[in-house]
Coordinates of C-alpha atoms and ligand atoms in Angstrom, one line a residue:
Chain Q
M167 CA 13.4 4.0 -6.7
G168 CA 9.8 6.5 -6.6
L169 CA 6.9 5.5 -9.5
S170 CA 6.6 6.4 -13.4
Y171 CA 4.0 6.3 -15.8
S172 CA 2.9 6.0 -19.1
F173 CA -0.4 6.8 -20.8
T174 CA -1.5 5.4 -24.3
V175 CA -4.8 5.7 -26.0
K176 CA -5.7 2.5 -28.3
E177 CA -9.3 3.6 -29.8
N178 CA -11.3 4.2 -27.0
V179 CA -9.0 2.6 -24.3
L180 CA -6.9 4.4 -22.3
V181 CA -3.9 2.4 -21.5
V182 CA -1.8 3.3 -18.3
R183 CA 1.4 1.6 -17.6
L184 CA 2.8 1.8 -14.2
A185 CA 6.5 1.0 -13.1
G186 CA 8.1 1.1 -9.8
E187 CA 6.9 2.0 -6.3
L188 CA 2.9 2.8 -6.0
D189 CA 2.6 4.6 -2.1
H190 CA 1.0 7.5 -0.7
H191 CA 3.9 10.0 -1.6
E192 CA 3.8 9.2 -5.3
A193 CA -0.7 8.5 -5.3
E194 CA -0.9 12.4 -5.6
N195 CA 0.7 13.2 -8.5
L196 CA -0.8 10.0 -10.3
R197 CA -3.7 10.8 -9.6
E198 CA -3.5 14.4 -10.9
T199 CA -2.1 13.2 -14.3
W200 CA -4.7 9.9 -14.8
K201 CA -7.8 12.2 -14.3
E202 CA -6.4 14.8 -17.0
K203 CA -5.7 12.1 -19.6
L204 CA -8.9 10.1 -18.7
Y205 CA -11.3 13.7 -19.3
T206 CA -9.1 15.6 -22.1
Q207 CA -9.7 12.6 -24.6
P208 CA -12.8 10.9 -25.9
I209 CA -12.1 7.8 -23.6
K210 CA -14.4 5.0 -22.6
H211 CA -12.5 2.1 -21.0
V212 CA -9.4 2.1 -18.9
L213 CA -6.7 -0.9 -18.9
L214 CA -4.1 -0.7 -16.0
N215 CA -1.1 -2.3 -16.6
M216 CA 0.7 -3.2 -13.5
E217 CA 3.6 -5.3 -14.9
A218 CA 6.3 -2.6 -13.6
V219 CA 5.1 -2.2 -10.5
T220 CA 7.1 -3.7 -7.8
F221 CA 5.6 -2.2 -4.6
M222 CA 1.9 -1.1 -3.9
D223 CA 0.0 -0.3 -0.5
S224 CA -3.5 1.1 0.1
S225 CA -2.4 4.1 -1.2
G226 CA -2.7 2.3 -4.5
L227 CA -6.2 0.9 -3.8
G228 CA -7.2 4.1 -3.2
V229 CA -6.2 5.7 -6.9
I230 CA -7.4 2.7 -9.0
L231 CA -10.5 2.5 -7.0
G232 CA -11.2 6.5 -7.5
R233 CA -10.3 5.9 -11.3
Y234 CA -12.6 2.7 -11.4
K235 CA -15.4 5.3 -10.4
E236 CA -15.1 7.4 -12.9
V237 CA -14.7 5.2 -15.5
L238 CA -18.1 3.6 -14.4
Q239 CA -19.5 6.8 -14.9
L240 CA -18.3 7.6 -18.7
G241 CA -19.8 4.0 -19.3
G242 CA -16.6 2.2 -19.4
E243 CA -15.4 -0.7 -18.1
F244 CA -11.9 -0.9 -15.8
V245 CA -9.3 -3.9 -16.7
V246 CA -6.3 -4.5 -15.0
C247 CA -3.6 -6.7 -16.2
S248 CA 0.0 -8.2 -15.4
V249 CA -0.8 -8.2 -11.8
S250 CA 2.1 -9.9 -9.8
P251 CA 1.1 -12.2 -6.8
M252 CA 1.9 -10.1 -3.9
I253 CA 0.0 -7.1 -5.2
G254 CA -2.8 -9.6 -6.4
K255 CA -3.3 -10.3 -2.6
I256 CA -3.7 -7.0 -1.9
F257 CA -6.3 -6.4 -4.5
E258 CA -8.2 -10.1 -3.6
M259 CA -8.2 -9.0 0.5
S260 CA -9.8 -5.7 -0.3
G261 CA -12.2 -7.3 -2.6
L262 CA -11.3 -5.3 -5.9
F263 CA -11.4 -8.2 -8.3
K264 CA -14.9 -8.8 -7.5
I265 CA -15.5 -5.4 -9.2
I266 CA -12.4 -5.1 -11.4
R267 CA -11.9 -7.6 -14.3
Q268 CA -8.2 -9.2 -14.5
E269 CA -6.7 -10.3 -17.8
E270 CA -3.1 -11.9 -17.8
N271 CA -1.3 -9.5 -20.3
E272 CA -2.0 -6.2 -22.2
L273 CA -2.4 -7.8 -25.4
K274 CA -5.3 -10.2 -24.5
A275 CA -6.9 -7.5 -22.3
L276 CA -7.2 -5.1 -25.7
M277 CA -8.8 -7.9 -27.4
T278 CA -11.3 -8.4 -24.6
L279 CA -12.6 -4.6 -25.1
G280 CA -12.7 -4.6 -29.0
V281 CA -9.3 -3.1 -29.6
A282 CA -7.6 -4.8 -32.9
S283 CA -3.7 -4.8 -32.5
Chain K
M169 CA 20.0 -14.2 16.9
R170 CA 19.0 -11.0 18.6
N171 CA 19.2 -7.3 17.2
R172 CA 17.3 -4.3 17.5
M173 CA 17.0 -1.1 15.4
Y174 CA 15.3 2.3 16.2
L175 CA 14.4 4.9 13.7
E176 CA 13.0 8.7 14.0
I177 CA 11.9 10.1 11.1
A178 CA 10.2 13.2 10.1
S179 CA 6.6 12.8 9.2
I180 CA 6.6 13.9 5.6
S181 CA 5.7 11.6 2.8
E182 CA 9.6 11.1 1.4
N183 CA 9.9 8.9 4.4
E184 CA 7.4 6.4 3.6
S185 CA 10.0 4.6 1.0
F186 CA 12.6 5.3 3.0
A187 CA 11.2 3.5 6.3
R188 CA 10.1 0.6 4.3
V189 CA 13.3 0.0 2.7
A190 CA 15.3 0.6 6.4
V191 CA 13.3 -2.3 7.7
G192 CA 13.1 -4.3 5.1
A193 CA 17.0 -4.1 5.0
F194 CA 17.5 -4.7 8.6
I195 CA 15.2 -7.8 8.8
S196 CA 17.0 -9.3 5.5
Q197 CA 19.9 -10.7 7.9
L198 CA 17.3 -13.3 8.7
N199 CA 16.9 -14.5 5.3
P200 CA 13.2 -13.9 5.2
T201 CA 11.4 -15.3 2.1
M202 CA 10.3 -12.8 -0.8
D203 CA 6.8 -12.6 0.4
E204 CA 8.1 -12.1 3.9
L205 CA 9.9 -9.2 2.9
M206 CA 7.1 -7.6 1.0
E207 CA 4.7 -8.4 3.5
V208 CA 6.6 -6.6 6.3
K209 CA 7.3 -3.6 3.6
T210 CA 3.8 -3.0 2.8
V211 CA 3.0 -3.1 6.8
V212 CA 5.5 -0.6 7.4
S213 CA 4.3 1.8 4.8
E214 CA 0.8 1.5 5.8
V215 CA 1.4 2.4 9.4
V216 CA 4.1 5.0 8.5
T217 CA 1.5 6.4 6.3
N218 CA -1.2 6.5 8.5
S219 CA 0.7 8.2 11.1
I220 CA 1.4 11.1 8.5
I221 CA -2.1 11.5 7.1
H222 CA -4.4 10.7 10.0
G223 CA -2.2 11.0 13.1
Y224 CA -0.6 14.4 11.8
N225 CA -2.8 15.4 9.0
E226 CA 0.2 16.0 6.6
E227 CA 1.6 18.2 8.7
P228 CA 5.6 18.3 8.4
N229 CA 7.1 19.0 11.4
H230 CA 6.3 16.1 13.6
T231 CA 7.8 12.7 15.0
I232 CA 7.4 9.1 13.9
E233 CA 9.3 6.2 15.8
I234 CA 10.3 3.1 14.5
S235 CA 11.3 0.5 16.8
C236 CA 12.3 -3.1 15.6
Q237 CA 13.3 -6.3 17.4
L238 CA 14.5 -9.9 16.5
Y239 CA 14.5 -12.4 18.7
D240 CA 14.8 -16.4 17.5
G241 CA 13.1 -15.7 14.4
E242 CA 10.3 -13.4 15.6
F243 CA 10.4 -10.2 14.8
D244 CA 8.7 -7.3 16.5
L245 CA 7.7 -4.2 15.3
I246 CA 6.4 -1.0 16.8
I247 CA 5.5 2.6 15.1
T248 CA 4.5 5.4 17.4
D249 CA 3.3 9.2 16.6
Y250 CA 2.4 11.6 18.7
G251 CA -0.3 13.1 16.6
K252 CA -4.2 13.0 17.5
G253 CA -4.8 9.4 18.3
I254 CA -8.1 7.0 17.6
E255 CA -11.4 7.7 18.8
D256 CA -12.9 4.6 18.1
I257 CA -10.0 1.4 17.7
E258 CA -12.7 -0.8 16.7
M259 CA -14.4 1.0 14.2
A260 CA -11.0 2.3 12.8
R261 CA -9.9 -1.7 12.6
E262 CA -13.0 -2.3 10.0
P263 CA -12.3 -3.2 6.7
M264 CA -13.6 0.0 4.5
Y265 CA -13.7 2.4 7.3
T266 CA -12.1 5.5 6.5
S267 CA -12.3 8.9 8.5
K268 CA -10.7 10.4 5.2
P269 CA -12.7 9.6 2.0
E270 CA -12.5 12.6 0.7
L271 CA -8.6 11.8 0.0
E272 CA -9.3 8.8 -1.9
R273 CA -8.5 6.5 1.1
S274 CA -9.8 3.0 0.6
G275 CA -9.8 2.0 4.6
M276 CA -7.8 -1.1 4.2
G277 CA -4.5 -0.2 5.6
F278 CA -5.6 -1.7 8.9
T279 CA -6.7 -5.0 7.1
I280 CA -3.6 -5.4 5.0
I281 CA -1.8 -5.2 8.2
E282 CA -3.8 -7.9 9.8
N283 CA -3.0 -10.0 7.3
F284 CA 0.6 -9.7 6.5
M285 CA 1.0 -9.6 10.3
D286 CA 0.9 -12.4 13.3
S287 CA -0.2 -10.0 15.6
V288 CA -1.4 -6.6 15.9
E289 CA -2.1 -4.4 19.1
I290 CA -3.1 -0.7 18.9
E291 CA -2.8 1.6 21.5
S292 CA -3.9 5.0 21.0
S293 CA -5.9 8.0 23.0
V294 CA -7.2 11.0 21.6
G295 CA -4.7 14.1 21.7
K296 CA -1.5 12.0 22.7
G297 CA -0.8 9.6 19.9
T298 CA -1.0 6.3 18.5
S299 CA 1.0 3.3 19.2
I300 CA 1.0 -0.2 16.9
H301 CA 2.7 -3.2 18.2
M302 CA 3.1 -5.9 15.7
T303 CA 4.8 -9.3 15.7
K304 CA 5.5 -11.7 12.7
M305 CA 7.4 -14.9 13.0
L306 CA 10.3 -15.4 10.1
S307 CA 10.4 -18.1 8.3
S308 CA 14.2 -18.3 8.0
K309 CA 14.8 -20.5 10.9
K310 CA 13.0 -23.1 9.1
T311 CA 14.9 -22.6 6.2
K312 CA 18.4 -22.6 7.7
V313 CA 18.0 -26.1 9.0
V314 CA 17.1 -27.0 5.6
H315 CA 19.9 -25.8 4.6
E316 CA 22.3 -27.4 6.8
Ligands
ATP616 N1 -1.6 6.9 13.3 C1 -3.2 7.2 13.0 N2 -3.8 8.5 14.0 C2 -5.0 8.9 14.0 N3 -5.9 8.0 13.4 C3 -5.6 6.7 12.2 C4 -4.2 6.6 13.1 N4 -4.0 5.3 12.0 C5 -5.2 4.9 12.0 N5 -6.1 5.7 12.2 C6 -7.6 6.0 11.8 O1 -8.0 4.8 11.8 C7 -8.6 4.5 9.9 C8 -8.7 3.4 9.5 O2 -7.0 2.9 9.0 P1 -7.0 2.7 7.5 O3 -5.4 2.6 7.2 O4 -7.5 1.1 7.8 O5 -7.6 3.3 6.5 P2 -7.0 4.6 5.8 O6 -6.0 5.1 6.2 O7 -8.3 5.3 6.1 O8 -7.3 4.3 4.2 P3 -6.2 3.2 3.4 O9 -5.4 2.9 4.3 O10 -7.0 2.5 3.0 O11 -5.7 4.4 2.1 C9 -8.2 5.9 9.6 O12 -8.9 6.4 8.2 C10 -7.9 7.2 10.8 O13 -9.3 7.3 11.2
MG617 MG1 -4.4 3.9 6.1

């Protein structure tokens, strides 16, 4: 199964799309790639699209919280979209939704970040 | 229905997905709901990951034991490692507590485990290892009655 991911830049927003299973085994590589993408381009905001994520545990929370802190330092906003009910439950119980804004889908989320499609 | 399964795996991160898929397949014979299946898989992933990261400090040559029992719709899960053990179990259970913040751990593992299982008992002794005993009632019995 594993995890695959793609990074796209739309204006000053880094769009991160994940697909598959995000666990401790996959977290390390994702973290490395994500950090590189974040700091080698003029990025302000991050939009994380969780639509194709079929599994996530606390290792995923750690990676997301880590990048959230980095985006705050850049003076930007971290937005997450297309979260499944099960992963939503995990976000909820960890208090993640209190600090990270959630949008229904990528298009809406991009609009709120000022990106015209 | 009564059934049991025992699995012994090496402490490598590749086995995290293997362990949760294997346990998921084992409980599938009771026709759990999709939510129950995902909850159990998440819990297996949490506990096995804890053994690998905290119990064994990510050293690959150690053993993790997973023992499952099904009895009348109740699922019994015991996961054991022979690693470094937990000094303060109360503190370990606290939401947001992690002994490895430098690894970007969020300290939410036990909180998720307790939310997704009906009961969670932690037995641990420093230098000897940790054994987590969990139970969960699966709703399949109810569903079966409805279908018949
Ligand atoms: N098998 C284990 N052996 C030794 N210590 C453990 C074990 N499992 C948990 N612990 C201790 O309990 C603490 C809390 O565990 P918990 O899973 O809640 O958080 P975490 O693993 O640190 O972070 P997260 O699960 O969010 O990535 C750990 O930081 C660790 O100190
Ligand atoms: Mg953990």
